[in-house]
Amino acid sequence: MKELDIHSVTVNKWKAASASQTKVEQRPNLLKQDFSTTGLNQKWTADMTYIQTKRNGWCYLSTIMDLHSRRIIGYSFSKKMDTDLVLKALESAVKNRTITGDLIIHTDLGSQYTSDDYNQRLTELHIRHSYSRKGCPYDNAPMESFHASLKKECVYPVPVFKNYETAAAVLFEYVHAFYNRKRVLSPVKLTLIKTKTQFFLSDQIVVIFRHGLVISFSGNELIREVHYSSTNLFL
């Protein structure tokens, strides 16, 4: 072969896709970036994000949004990123809403959302599961937008949270006292009025967190000053 200048041609060995890979690729994308609705409890979207703390390291927030109201209706915060985290967020949403019609919940392809336990619970609740395509965050754009607002307005402007408990308190207040009640309804005016002990915005929005922490919001921006009592939450 050498004398005749004949060379062998190698072909990469074919490798069958694993059952888990095939299973993930076949997950349906029912939403297809159609986020429109005509009423509540037609389309929900869910996702997780990382929150860093000094004492407990990374913690994990799981949220569910109703695409009609754009409010967060399900919520769970944990030191572990496991199936239990997303199941608790789901149960939280179910307790807050009455499911009467055809409901779709949209998630990414994370192992927590593709788990048998999670999908079994969805089946029990008669909720159809829709999945983002692999590597396509635009398929879950509303939830990506919420997490961007959360990080920009609540997480990044302050030092690393002291511990899990502190992060849990601040995140709870941000979601329920500010985002759901004010943020999704209308933008906040920019005029800031300072009183003796509190900061108020011109449209009467004030966010006072537990333990004396006060954070002021201005439009889409969080005013970078963070005022808190003698109890230092961010050591």
PDB file of N, CA and C in Angstrom, residues 164-204:
ATOM      1  N   TYR A 164     -28.024  32.776  54.355  1.00  0.00           N
ATOM      2  CA  TYR A 164     -29.237  32.321  53.677  1.00  0.00           C
ATOM      3  C   TYR A 164     -30.473  33.045  54.200  1.00  0.00           C
ATOM      4  N   GLU A 165     -30.566  33.187  55.520  1.00  0.00           N
ATOM      5  CA  GLU A 165     -31.744  33.799  56.129  1.00  0.00           C
ATOM      6  C   GLU A 165     -31.924  35.249  55.692  1.00  0.00           C
ATOM      7  N   THR A 166     -30.815  35.982  55.633  1.00  0.00           N
ATOM      8  CA  THR A 166     -30.881  37.375  55.196  1.00  0.00           C
ATOM      9  C   THR A 166     -31.325  37.470  53.745  1.00  0.00           C
ATOM     10  N   ALA A 167     -30.730  36.647  52.895  1.00  0.00           N
ATOM     11  CA  ALA A 167     -31.109  36.646  51.481  1.00  0.00           C
ATOM     12  C   ALA A 167     -32.582  36.298  51.314  1.00  0.00           C
ATOM     13  N   ALA A 168     -33.050  35.320  52.076  1.00  0.00           N
ATOM     14  CA  ALA A 168     -34.449  34.900  51.980  1.00  0.00           C
ATOM     15  C   ALA A 168     -35.393  36.047  52.327  1.00  0.00           C
ATOM     16  N   ALA A 169     -35.062  36.798  53.383  1.00  0.00           N
ATOM     17  CA  ALA A 169     -35.914  37.909  53.810  1.00  0.00           C
ATOM     18  C   ALA A 169     -35.960  39.006  52.757  1.00  0.00           C
ATOM     19  N   VAL A 170     -34.805  39.368  52.215  1.00  0.00           N
ATOM     20  CA  VAL A 170     -34.740  40.446  51.228  1.00  0.00           C
ATOM     21  C   VAL A 170     -35.430  40.041  49.926  1.00  0.00           C
ATOM     22  N   LEU A 171     -35.188  38.820  49.473  1.00  0.00           N
ATOM     23  CA  LEU A 171     -35.813  38.358  48.234  1.00  0.00           C
ATOM     24  C   LEU A 171     -37.331  38.286  48.366  1.00  0.00           C
ATOM     25  N   PHE A 172     -37.801  37.825  49.515  1.00  0.00           N
ATOM     26  CA  PHE A 172     -39.243  37.747  49.752  1.00  0.00           C
ATOM     27  C   PHE A 172     -39.872  39.132  49.663  1.00  0.00           C
ATOM     28  N   GLU A 173     -39.245  40.105  50.309  1.00  0.00           N
ATOM     29  CA  GLU A 173     -39.784  41.465  50.299  1.00  0.00           C
ATOM     30  C   GLU A 173     -39.737  42.065  48.900  1.00  0.00           C
ATOM     31  N   TYR A 174     -38.659  41.790  48.161  1.00  0.00           N
ATOM     32  CA  TYR A 174     -38.557  42.332  46.805  1.00  0.00           C
ATOM     33  C   TYR A 174     -39.682  41.786  45.923  1.00  0.00           C
ATOM     34  N   VAL A 175     -39.879  40.483  45.973  1.00  0.00           N
ATOM     35  CA  VAL A 175     -40.881  39.852  45.114  1.00  0.00           C
ATOM     36  C   VAL A 175     -42.289  40.288  45.492  1.00  0.00           C
ATOM     37  N   HIS A 176     -42.618  40.210  46.778  1.00  0.00           N
ATOM     38  CA  HIS A 176     -44.003  40.402  47.201  1.00  0.00           C
ATOM     39  C   HIS A 176     -44.359  41.855  47.518  1.00  0.00           C
ATOM     40  N   ALA A 177     -43.410  42.615  48.063  1.00  0.00           N
ATOM     41  CA  ALA A 177     -43.723  43.994  48.438  1.00  0.00           C
ATOM     42  C   ALA A 177     -43.453  44.977  47.312  1.00  0.00           C
ATOM     43  N   PHE A 178     -42.532  44.640  46.432  1.00  0.00           N
ATOM     44  CA  PHE A 178     -42.203  45.590  45.369  1.00  0.00           C
ATOM     45  C   PHE A 178     -42.576  45.080  43.981  1.00  0.00           C
ATOM     46  N   TYR A 179     -42.004  43.970  43.554  1.00  0.00           N
ATOM     47  CA  TYR A 179     -42.174  43.535  42.165  1.00  0.00           C
ATOM     48  C   TYR A 179     -43.633  43.252  41.828  1.00  0.00           C
ATOM     49  N   ASN A 180     -44.283  42.418  42.612  1.00  0.00           N
ATOM     50  CA  ASN A 180     -45.669  42.048  42.306  1.00  0.00           C
ATOM     51  C   ASN A 180     -46.647  43.199  42.479  1.00  0.00           C
ATOM     52  N   ARG A 181     -46.393  44.084  43.444  1.00  0.00           N
ATOM     53  CA  ARG A 181     -47.356  45.138  43.755  1.00  0.00           C
ATOM     54  C   ARG A 181     -47.105  46.432  43.001  1.00  0.00           C
ATOM     55  N   LYS A 182     -45.856  46.684  42.627  1.00  0.00           N
ATOM     56  CA  LYS A 182     -45.529  47.961  42.010  1.00  0.00           C
ATOM     57  C   LYS A 182     -44.806  47.809  40.679  1.00  0.00           C
ATOM     58  N   ARG A 183     -43.812  46.964  40.640  1.00  0.00           N
ATOM     59  CA  ARG A 183     -42.926  46.899  39.480  1.00  0.00           C
ATOM     60  C   ARG A 183     -43.653  46.507  38.201  1.00  0.00           C
ATOM     61  N   VAL A 184     -44.549  45.535  38.277  1.00  0.00           N
ATOM     62  CA  VAL A 184     -45.208  45.066  37.067  1.00  0.00           C
ATOM     63  C   VAL A 184     -46.368  45.954  36.641  1.00  0.00           C
ATOM     64  N   LEU A 185     -46.765  46.909  37.482  1.00  0.00           N
ATOM     65  CA  LEU A 185     -47.918  47.742  37.172  1.00  0.00           C
ATOM     66  C   LEU A 185     -47.545  48.999  36.402  1.00  0.00           C
ATOM     67  N   SER A 186     -46.521  49.712  36.871  1.00  0.00           N
ATOM     68  CA  SER A 186     -46.155  50.963  36.222  1.00  0.00           C
ATOM     69  C   SER A 186     -44.755  51.360  36.644  1.00  0.00           C
ATOM     70  N   PRO A 187     -44.050  52.124  35.790  1.00  0.00           N
ATOM     71  CA  PRO A 187     -42.730  52.599  36.187  1.00  0.00           C
ATOM     72  C   PRO A 187     -42.816  53.594  37.331  1.00  0.00           C
ATOM     73  N   VAL A 188     -41.756  53.676  38.104  1.00  0.00           N
ATOM     74  CA  VAL A 188     -41.720  54.557  39.263  1.00  0.00           C
ATOM     75  C   VAL A 188     -41.134  55.903  38.868  1.00  0.00           C
ATOM     76  N   LYS A 189     -41.729  56.990  39.352  1.00  0.00           N
ATOM     77  CA  LYS A 189     -41.205  58.320  39.063  1.00  0.00           C
ATOM     78  C   LYS A 189     -39.869  58.528  39.766  1.00  0.00           C
ATOM     79  N   LEU A 190     -39.116  59.510  39.299  1.00  0.00           N
ATOM     80  CA  LEU A 190     -37.742  59.650  39.743  1.00  0.00           C
ATOM     81  C   LEU A 190     -37.566  60.542  40.958  1.00  0.00           C
ATOM     82  N   THR A 191     -38.550  61.369  41.278  1.00  0.00           N
ATOM     83  CA  THR A 191     -38.391  62.308  42.380  1.00  0.00           C
ATOM     84  C   THR A 191     -38.323  61.584  43.714  1.00  0.00           C
ATOM     85  N   LEU A 192     -37.304  61.912  44.517  1.00  0.00           N
ATOM     86  CA  LEU A 192     -37.112  61.251  45.803  1.00  0.00           C
ATOM     87  C   LEU A 192     -37.285  62.267  46.921  1.00  0.00           C
ATOM     88  N   ILE A 193     -38.096  61.936  47.914  1.00  0.00           N
ATOM     89  CA  ILE A 193     -38.341  62.817  49.045  1.00  0.00           C
ATOM     90  C   ILE A 193     -37.801  62.160  50.298  1.00  0.00           C
ATOM     91  N   LYS A 194     -36.910  62.843  51.008  1.00  0.00           N
ATOM     92  CA  LYS A 194     -36.314  62.272  52.211  1.00  0.00           C
ATOM     93  C   LYS A 194     -37.060  62.769  53.449  1.00  0.00           C
ATOM     94  N   THR A 195     -37.451  61.842  54.311  1.00  0.00           N
ATOM     95  CA  THR A 195     -38.072  62.188  55.576  1.00  0.00           C
ATOM     96  C   THR A 195     -37.089  61.885  56.696  1.00  0.00           C
ATOM     97  N   LYS A 196     -37.541  61.969  57.923  1.00  0.00           N
ATOM     98  CA  LYS A 196     -36.652  61.758  59.059  1.00  0.00           C
ATOM     99  C   LYS A 196     -36.066  60.352  59.087  1.00  0.00           C
ATOM    100  N   THR A 197     -36.885  59.360  58.820  1.00  0.00           N
ATOM    101  CA  THR A 197     -36.409  57.985  58.988  1.00  0.00           C
ATOM    102  C   THR A 197     -36.612  57.104  57.770  1.00  0.00           C
ATOM    103  N   GLN A 198     -37.306  57.618  56.757  1.00  0.00           N
ATOM    104  CA  GLN A 198     -37.608  56.765  55.617  1.00  0.00           C
ATOM    105  C   GLN A 198     -37.378  57.517  54.318  1.00  0.00           C
ATOM    106  N   PHE A 199     -37.279  56.771  53.233  1.00  0.00           N
ATOM    107  CA  PHE A 199     -37.175  57.353  51.909  1.00  0.00           C
ATOM    108  C   PHE A 199     -38.430  56.980  51.123  1.00  0.00           C
ATOM    109  N   PHE A 200     -39.116  58.010  50.603  1.00  0.00           N
ATOM    110  CA  PHE A 200     -40.329  57.756  49.840  1.00  0.00           C
ATOM    111  C   PHE A 200     -40.119  58.233  48.405  1.00  0.00           C
ATOM    112  N   LEU A 201     -40.765  57.584  47.470  1.00  0.00           N
ATOM    113  CA  LEU A 201     -40.759  58.036  46.089  1.00  0.00           C
ATOM    114  C   LEU A 201     -42.003  58.877  45.849  1.00  0.00           C
ATOM    115  N   SER A 202     -41.976  59.662  44.773  1.00  0.00           N
ATOM    116  CA  SER A 202     -43.040  60.630  44.546  1.00  0.00           C
ATOM    117  C   SER A 202     -44.405  59.980  44.370  1.00  0.00           C
ATOM    118  N   ASP A 203     -44.450  58.725  43.912  1.00  0.00           N
ATOM    119  CA  ASP A 203     -45.748  58.080  43.762  1.00  0.00           C
ATOM    120  C   ASP A 203     -46.059  57.196  44.962  1.00  0.00           C
ATOM    121  N   GLN A 204     -45.494  57.541  46.114  1.00  0.00           N
ATOM    122  CA  GLN A 204     -45.800  56.931  47.408  1.00  0.00           C
ATOM    123  C   GLN A 204     -45.279  55.508  47.556  1.00  0.00           C
TER     124      GLN A 204
END
